[in-house]
CSV table of C-alpha atoms in Angstrom, one decimal:
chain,number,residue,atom,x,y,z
A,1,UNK,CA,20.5,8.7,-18.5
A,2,UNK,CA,19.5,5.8,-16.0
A,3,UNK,CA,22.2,5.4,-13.4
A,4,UNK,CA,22.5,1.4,-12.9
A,5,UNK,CA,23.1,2.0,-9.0
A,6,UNK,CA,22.0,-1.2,-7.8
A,7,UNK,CA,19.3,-2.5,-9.6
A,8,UNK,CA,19.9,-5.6,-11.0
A,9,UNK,CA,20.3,-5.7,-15.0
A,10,UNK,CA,17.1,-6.6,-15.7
A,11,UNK,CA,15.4,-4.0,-14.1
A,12,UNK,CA,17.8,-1.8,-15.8
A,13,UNK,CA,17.2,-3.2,-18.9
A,14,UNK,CA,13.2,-2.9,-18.8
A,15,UNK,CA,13.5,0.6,-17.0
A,16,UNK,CA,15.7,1.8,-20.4
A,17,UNK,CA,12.8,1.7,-22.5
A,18,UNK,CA,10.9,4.2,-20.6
A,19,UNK,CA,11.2,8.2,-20.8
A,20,UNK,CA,14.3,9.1,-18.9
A,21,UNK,CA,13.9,11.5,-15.9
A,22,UNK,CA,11.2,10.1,-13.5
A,23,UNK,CA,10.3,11.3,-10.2
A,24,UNK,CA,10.7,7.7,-8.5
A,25,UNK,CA,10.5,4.3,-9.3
A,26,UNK,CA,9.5,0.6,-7.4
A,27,UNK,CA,8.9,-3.0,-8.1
A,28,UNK,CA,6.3,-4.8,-6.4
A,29,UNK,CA,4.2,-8.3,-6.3
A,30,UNK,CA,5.0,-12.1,-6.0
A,31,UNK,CA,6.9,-11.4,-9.2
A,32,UNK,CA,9.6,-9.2,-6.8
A,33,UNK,CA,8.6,-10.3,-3.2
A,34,UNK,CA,8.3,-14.2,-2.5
A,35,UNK,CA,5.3,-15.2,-1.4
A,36,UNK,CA,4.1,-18.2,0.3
A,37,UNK,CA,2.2,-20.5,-2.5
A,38,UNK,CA,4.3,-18.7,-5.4
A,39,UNK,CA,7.0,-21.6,-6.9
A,40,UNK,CA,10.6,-19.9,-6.8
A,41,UNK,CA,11.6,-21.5,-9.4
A,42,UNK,CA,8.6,-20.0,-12.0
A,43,UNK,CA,9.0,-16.5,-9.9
A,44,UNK,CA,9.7,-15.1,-13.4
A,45,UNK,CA,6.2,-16.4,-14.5
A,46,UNK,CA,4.3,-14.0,-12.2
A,47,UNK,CA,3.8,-10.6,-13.3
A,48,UNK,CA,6.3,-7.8,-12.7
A,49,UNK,CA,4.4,-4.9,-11.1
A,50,UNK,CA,6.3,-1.3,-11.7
A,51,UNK,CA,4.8,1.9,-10.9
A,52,UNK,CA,6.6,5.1,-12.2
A,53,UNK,CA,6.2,8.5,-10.4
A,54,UNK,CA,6.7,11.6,-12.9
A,55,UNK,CA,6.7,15.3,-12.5
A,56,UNK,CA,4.3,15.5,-15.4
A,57,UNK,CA,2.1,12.9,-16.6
A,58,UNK,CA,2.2,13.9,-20.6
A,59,UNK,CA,5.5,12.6,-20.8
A,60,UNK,CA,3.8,9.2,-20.8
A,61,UNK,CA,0.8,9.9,-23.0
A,62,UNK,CA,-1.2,12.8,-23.7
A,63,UNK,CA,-3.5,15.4,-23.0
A,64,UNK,CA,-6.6,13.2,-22.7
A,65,UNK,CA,-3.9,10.1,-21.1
A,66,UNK,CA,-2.8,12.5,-18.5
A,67,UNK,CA,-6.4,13.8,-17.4
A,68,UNK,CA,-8.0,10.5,-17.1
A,69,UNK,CA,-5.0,9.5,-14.8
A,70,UNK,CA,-4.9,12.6,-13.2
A,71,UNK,CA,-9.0,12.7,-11.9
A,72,UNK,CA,-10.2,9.0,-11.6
A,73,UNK,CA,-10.2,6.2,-9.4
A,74,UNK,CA,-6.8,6.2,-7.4
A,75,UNK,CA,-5.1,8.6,-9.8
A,76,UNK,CA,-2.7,6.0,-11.9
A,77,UNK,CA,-3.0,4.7,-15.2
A,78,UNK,CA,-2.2,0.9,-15.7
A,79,UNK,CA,-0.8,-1.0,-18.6
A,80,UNK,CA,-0.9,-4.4,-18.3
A,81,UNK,CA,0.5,-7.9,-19.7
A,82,UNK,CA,3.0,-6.2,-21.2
A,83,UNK,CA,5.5,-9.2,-22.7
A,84,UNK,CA,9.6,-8.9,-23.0
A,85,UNK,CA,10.4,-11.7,-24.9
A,86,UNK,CA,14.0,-11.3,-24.5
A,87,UNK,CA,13.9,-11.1,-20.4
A,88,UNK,CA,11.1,-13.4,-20.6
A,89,UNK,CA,9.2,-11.8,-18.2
A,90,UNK,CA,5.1,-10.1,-18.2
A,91,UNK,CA,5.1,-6.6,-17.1
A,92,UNK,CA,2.1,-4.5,-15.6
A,93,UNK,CA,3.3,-0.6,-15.1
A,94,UNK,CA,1.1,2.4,-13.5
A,95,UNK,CA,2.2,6.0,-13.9
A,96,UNK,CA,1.4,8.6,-11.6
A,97,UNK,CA,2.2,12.3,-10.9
A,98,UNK,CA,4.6,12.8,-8.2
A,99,UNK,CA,1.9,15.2,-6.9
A,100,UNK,CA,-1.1,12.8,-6.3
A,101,UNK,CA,1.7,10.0,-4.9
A,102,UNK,CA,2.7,12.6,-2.5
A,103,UNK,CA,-1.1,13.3,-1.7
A,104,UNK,CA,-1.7,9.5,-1.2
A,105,UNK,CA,1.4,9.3,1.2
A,106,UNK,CA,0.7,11.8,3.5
A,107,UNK,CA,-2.6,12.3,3.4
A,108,UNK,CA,-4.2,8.0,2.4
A,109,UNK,CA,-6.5,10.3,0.0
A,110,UNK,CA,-7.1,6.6,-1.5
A,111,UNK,CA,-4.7,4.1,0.1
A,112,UNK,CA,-3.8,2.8,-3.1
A,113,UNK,CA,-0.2,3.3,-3.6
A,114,UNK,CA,0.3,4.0,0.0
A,115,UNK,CA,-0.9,0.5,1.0
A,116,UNK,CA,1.8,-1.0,-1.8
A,117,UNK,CA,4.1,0.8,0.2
A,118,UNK,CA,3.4,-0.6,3.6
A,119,UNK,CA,4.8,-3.7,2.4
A,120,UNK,CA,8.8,-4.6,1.5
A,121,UNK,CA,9.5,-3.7,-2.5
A,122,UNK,CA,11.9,-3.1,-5.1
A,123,UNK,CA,13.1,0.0,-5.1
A,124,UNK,CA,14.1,0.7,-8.5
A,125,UNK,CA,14.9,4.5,-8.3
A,126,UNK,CA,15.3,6.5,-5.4
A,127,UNK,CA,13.1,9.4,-4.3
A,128,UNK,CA,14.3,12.3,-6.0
A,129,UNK,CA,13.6,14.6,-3.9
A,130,UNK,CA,13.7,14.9,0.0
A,131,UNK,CA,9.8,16.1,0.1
A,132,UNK,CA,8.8,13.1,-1.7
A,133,UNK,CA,11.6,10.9,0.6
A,134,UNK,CA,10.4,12.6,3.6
A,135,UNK,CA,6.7,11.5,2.4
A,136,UNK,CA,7.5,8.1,2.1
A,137,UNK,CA,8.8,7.5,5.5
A,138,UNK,CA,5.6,9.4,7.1
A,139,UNK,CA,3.8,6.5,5.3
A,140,UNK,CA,5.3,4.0,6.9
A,141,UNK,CA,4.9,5.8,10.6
A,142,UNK,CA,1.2,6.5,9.9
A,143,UNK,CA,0.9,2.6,8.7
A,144,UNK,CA,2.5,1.7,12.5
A,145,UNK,CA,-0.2,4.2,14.4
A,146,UNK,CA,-2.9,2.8,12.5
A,147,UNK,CA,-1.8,-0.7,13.3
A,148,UNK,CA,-1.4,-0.5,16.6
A,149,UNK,CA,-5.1,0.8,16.7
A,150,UNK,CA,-6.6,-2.1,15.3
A,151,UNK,CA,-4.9,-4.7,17.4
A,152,UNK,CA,-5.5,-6.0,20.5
A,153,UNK,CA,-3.2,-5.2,23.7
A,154,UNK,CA,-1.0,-8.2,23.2
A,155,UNK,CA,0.3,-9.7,19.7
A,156,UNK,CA,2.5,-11.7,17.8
A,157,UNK,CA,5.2,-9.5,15.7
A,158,UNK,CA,4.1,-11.3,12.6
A,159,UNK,CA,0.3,-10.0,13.7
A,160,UNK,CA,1.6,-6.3,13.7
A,161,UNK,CA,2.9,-6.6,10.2
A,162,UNK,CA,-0.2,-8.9,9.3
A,163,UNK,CA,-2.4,-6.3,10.7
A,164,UNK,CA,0.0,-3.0,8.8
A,165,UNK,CA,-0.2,-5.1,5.4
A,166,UNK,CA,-3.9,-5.4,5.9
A,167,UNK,CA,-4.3,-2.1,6.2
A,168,UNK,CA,-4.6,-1.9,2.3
A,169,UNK,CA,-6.5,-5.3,1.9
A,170,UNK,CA,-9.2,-4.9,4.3
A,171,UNK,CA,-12.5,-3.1,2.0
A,172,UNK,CA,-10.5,-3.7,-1.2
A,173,UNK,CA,-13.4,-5.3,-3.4
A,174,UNK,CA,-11.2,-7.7,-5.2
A,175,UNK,CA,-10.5,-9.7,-2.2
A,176,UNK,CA,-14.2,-11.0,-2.5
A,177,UNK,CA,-13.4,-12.8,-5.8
A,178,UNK,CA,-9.9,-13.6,-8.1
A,179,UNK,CA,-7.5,-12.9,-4.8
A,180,UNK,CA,-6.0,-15.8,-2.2
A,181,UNK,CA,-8.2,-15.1,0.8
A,182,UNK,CA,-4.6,-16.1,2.8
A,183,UNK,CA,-2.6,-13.5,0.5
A,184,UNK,CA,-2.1,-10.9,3.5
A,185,UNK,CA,-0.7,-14.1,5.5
A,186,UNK,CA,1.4,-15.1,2.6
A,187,UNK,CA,3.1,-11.9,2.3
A,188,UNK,CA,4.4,-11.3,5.6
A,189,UNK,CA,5.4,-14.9,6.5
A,190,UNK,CA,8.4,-15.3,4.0
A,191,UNK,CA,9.3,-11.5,4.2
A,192,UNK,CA,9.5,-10.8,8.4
A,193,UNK,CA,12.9,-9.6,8.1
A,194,UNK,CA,12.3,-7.3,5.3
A,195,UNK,CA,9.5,-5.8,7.3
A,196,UNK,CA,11.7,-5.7,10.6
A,197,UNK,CA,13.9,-3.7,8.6
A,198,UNK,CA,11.3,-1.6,6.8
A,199,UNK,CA,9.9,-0.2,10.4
A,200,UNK,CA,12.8,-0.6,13.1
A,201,UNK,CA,13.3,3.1,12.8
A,202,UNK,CA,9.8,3.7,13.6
A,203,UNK,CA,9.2,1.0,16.0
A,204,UNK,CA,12.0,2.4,18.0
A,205,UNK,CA,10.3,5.2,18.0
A,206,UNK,CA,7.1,4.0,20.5
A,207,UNK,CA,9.7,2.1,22.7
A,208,UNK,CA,7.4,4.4,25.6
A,209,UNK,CA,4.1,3.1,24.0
A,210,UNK,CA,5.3,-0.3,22.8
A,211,UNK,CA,7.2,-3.3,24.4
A,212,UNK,CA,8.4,-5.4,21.3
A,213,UNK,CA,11.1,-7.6,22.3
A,214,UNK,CA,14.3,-8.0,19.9
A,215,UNK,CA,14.0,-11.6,18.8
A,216,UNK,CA,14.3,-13.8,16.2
A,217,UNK,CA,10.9,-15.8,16.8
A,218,UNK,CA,7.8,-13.7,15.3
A,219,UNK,CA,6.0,-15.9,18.2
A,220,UNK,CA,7.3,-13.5,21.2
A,221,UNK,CA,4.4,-11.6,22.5
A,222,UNK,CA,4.4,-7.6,21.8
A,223,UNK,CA,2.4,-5.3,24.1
A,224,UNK,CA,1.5,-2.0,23.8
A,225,UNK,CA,0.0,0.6,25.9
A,226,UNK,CA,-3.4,0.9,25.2
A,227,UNK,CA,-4.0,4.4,27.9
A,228,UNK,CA,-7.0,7.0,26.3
A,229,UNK,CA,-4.1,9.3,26.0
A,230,UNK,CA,-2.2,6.8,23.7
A,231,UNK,CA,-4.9,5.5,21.5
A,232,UNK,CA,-5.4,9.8,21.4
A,233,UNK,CA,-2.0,10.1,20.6
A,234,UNK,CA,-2.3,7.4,17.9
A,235,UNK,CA,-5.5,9.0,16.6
A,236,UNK,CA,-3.4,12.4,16.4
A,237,UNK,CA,-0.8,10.8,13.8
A,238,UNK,CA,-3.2,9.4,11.7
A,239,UNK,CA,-3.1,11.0,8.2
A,240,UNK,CA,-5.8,14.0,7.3
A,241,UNK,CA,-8.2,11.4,5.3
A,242,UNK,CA,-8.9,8.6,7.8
A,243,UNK,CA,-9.7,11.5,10.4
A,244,UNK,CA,-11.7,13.2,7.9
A,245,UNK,CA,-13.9,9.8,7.8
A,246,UNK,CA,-13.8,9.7,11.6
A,247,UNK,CA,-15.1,12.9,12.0
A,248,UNK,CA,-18.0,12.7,9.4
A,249,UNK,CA,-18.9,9.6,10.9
A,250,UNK,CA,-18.9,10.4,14.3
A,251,UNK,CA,-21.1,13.2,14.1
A,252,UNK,CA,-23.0,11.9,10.8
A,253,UNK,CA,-21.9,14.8,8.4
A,254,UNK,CA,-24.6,16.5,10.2
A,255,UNK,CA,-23.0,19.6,12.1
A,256,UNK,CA,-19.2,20.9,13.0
A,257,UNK,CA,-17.5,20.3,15.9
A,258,UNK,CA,-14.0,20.2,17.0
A,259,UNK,CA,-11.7,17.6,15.9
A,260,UNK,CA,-9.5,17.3,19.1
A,261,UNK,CA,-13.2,17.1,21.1
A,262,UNK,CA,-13.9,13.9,18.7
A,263,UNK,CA,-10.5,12.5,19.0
A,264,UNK,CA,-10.6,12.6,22.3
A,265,UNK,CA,-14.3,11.1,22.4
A,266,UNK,CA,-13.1,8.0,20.1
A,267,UNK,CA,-10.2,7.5,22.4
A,268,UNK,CA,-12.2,6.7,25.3
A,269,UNK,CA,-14.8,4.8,23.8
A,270,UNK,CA,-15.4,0.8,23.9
A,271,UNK,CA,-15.4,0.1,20.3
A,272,UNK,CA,-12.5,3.0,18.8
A,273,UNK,CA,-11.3,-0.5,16.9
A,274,UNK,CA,-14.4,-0.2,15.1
A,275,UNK,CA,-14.5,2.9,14.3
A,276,UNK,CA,-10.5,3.3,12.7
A,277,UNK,CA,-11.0,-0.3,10.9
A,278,UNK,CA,-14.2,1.3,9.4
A,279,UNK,CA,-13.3,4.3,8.3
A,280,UNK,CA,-10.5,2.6,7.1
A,281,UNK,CA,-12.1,0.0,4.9
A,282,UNK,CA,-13.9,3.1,3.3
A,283,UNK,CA,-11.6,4.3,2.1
A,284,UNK,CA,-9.8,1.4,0.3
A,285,UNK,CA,-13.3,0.3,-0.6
A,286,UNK,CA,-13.9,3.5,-2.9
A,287,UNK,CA,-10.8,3.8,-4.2
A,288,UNK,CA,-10.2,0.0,-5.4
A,289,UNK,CA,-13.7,-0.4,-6.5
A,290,UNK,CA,-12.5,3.3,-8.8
A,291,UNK,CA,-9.5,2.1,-10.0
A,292,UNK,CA,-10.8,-1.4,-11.2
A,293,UNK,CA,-13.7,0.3,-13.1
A,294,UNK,CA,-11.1,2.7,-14.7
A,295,UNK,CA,-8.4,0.0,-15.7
A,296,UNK,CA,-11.2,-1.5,-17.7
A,297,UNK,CA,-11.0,0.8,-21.0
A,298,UNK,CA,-7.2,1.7,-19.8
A,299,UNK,CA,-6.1,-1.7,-20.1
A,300,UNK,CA,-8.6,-2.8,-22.8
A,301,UNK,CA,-11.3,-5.4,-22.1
A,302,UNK,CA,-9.8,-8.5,-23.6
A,303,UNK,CA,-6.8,-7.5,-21.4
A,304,UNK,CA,-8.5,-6.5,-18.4
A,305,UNK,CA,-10.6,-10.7,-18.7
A,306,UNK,CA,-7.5,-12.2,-18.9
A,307,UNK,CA,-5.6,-10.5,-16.2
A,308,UNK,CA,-8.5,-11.0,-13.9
A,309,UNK,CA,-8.5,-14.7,-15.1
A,310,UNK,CA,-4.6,-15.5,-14.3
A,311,UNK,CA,-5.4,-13.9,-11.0
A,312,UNK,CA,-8.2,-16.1,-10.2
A,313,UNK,CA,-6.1,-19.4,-11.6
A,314,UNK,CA,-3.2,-18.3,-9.3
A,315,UNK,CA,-5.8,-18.5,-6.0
A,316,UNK,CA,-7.7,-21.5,-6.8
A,317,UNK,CA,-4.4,-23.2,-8.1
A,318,UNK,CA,-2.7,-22.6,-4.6
């Protein structure tokens, strides 16, 4: 049975139709989060995003269902413009085993899910387990490291969470058509206190590395120490994928060689920016570019043109 904690009764109402017992549970999108260039008042007209974590994927389809989420793309399975008349409100909701979301968490395997998680959402069920909780606050350290490697010595607050949001956006193929090229912008600027609140712990964390000054204003200048040994240190609590890519990289894919010795190389070279935002890019590139081509016959073609048509509407109606 669905404890109504404190979701609001929507959400409990939509969750209700759904097989009881799931791993974890969030909201996500301008249909949760305001956005900059989203009306307020039609919020309910923009799609509610949901993506349900389960211990095992047949409980939501399957053999077949659960194998072609399970090995393709970035491991969920979408159904989309899904319509409840009575809440009237358009749903979209991905499934995904509590396995691969754990994988994506600690590890960015795709940056899919991970990169949703950056961001301020809906928490609709808790983590049920403390591996799982434990995993989504490592996400949201990693997403600070990385950050801080791509920006400069001295930036806005609003440019760290600009540049942790983009983290996921940067290499996604979709930005190049049918998204709002200022969507990363329009995320953050309405939400700063939710992200303030989403990586204080954190943050407070690299008080020794990082000089971000309590303030209202996301126009106070941040700086952070930008020493080979942090940027190393940085490097070292990057999740196992993006140094994976590094690594290959760096030495081509063509012979072995320490990782710590490559690390430590990056760290004191000119263009380390480069390299992270890269490797980075790659990553997201591969995975959204999967994931697209898989929603196609998950969601239906007919679906899959229109969704990608009200997307496109939304930017150039902006």
């Amino acid at each position: 049975m669905l404890s109504r904690g404190n979701i609001s009764p929507m959400f409990y109402r939509i969750l209700s139709r759904f097989p009881p017992n799931f791993a974890f549970c969030f909201a996500y999108g301008s249909g949760v989060k305001q956005q900059l260039g989203y009306d307020k008042a039609k919020k309910k007209q923009n799609m509610i995003d949901l993506i349900y974590t389960v211990d095992n994927a047949h409980r939501f389809g399957g053999n077949f269902i659960a194998k072609y989420q399970e090995t393709l793309g970035a491991k969920v399975f979408f159904n989309t413009l899904i319509p409840i008349p009575e809440e009237d409100v358009v749903i979209k909701y991905g499934v995904v085993s509590t396995k691969d979301l754990l994988d994506d968490l600690t590890d960015w395997t795709s940056l899919y899910l991970a990169g949703r998680l950056h961001k301020p959402v809906e928490i609709i069920k808790t983590a049920a387990s403390s591996k799982l909780q434990n995993a989504l606050e490592s996400n949201l350290k990693a997403a600070v490291h990385a950050a801080l490697l791509v920006l400069p010595e001295k930036f806005t607050e609003f440019e760290l969470y600009r540049a942790i949001s983009n983290l996921s956006y940067a290499g996604d193929f979709r930005m190049i058509f049918g998204e709002n090229k200022d969507k990363v912008n329009n995320i953050v600027r309405p939400q700063l206190e939710n992200f303030r609140n989403l990586y204080s712990p954190t943050l407070t964390q690299l008080s020794s590395v990082l000089y971000l000054p309590m303030d209202s204003s996301d126009n106070v200048v941040c700086i952070q120490d930008q020493s080979e040994q942090t940027i190393l240190y940085h490097l070292n609590h990057l999740p196992k994928w993006p140094v994976r890519r590094i690594v290959y990289k760096q030495t081509k894919g063509r012979y072995r060689q320490d990782t710590e010795d490559i690390l430590t190389a990056v760290s004191k070279s000119s263009n380390y920016q480069e390299v992270i935002s890269r490797c980075l890019r790659s990553i997201v590139w591969q995975s959204s570019v999967k994931q697209s081509i898989k929603n196609i016959p998950s969601a239906g073609i007919s679906k899959s043109i229109k969704y990608s048509w009200a997307k496109a509407l939304k930017t150039f109606n902006m």
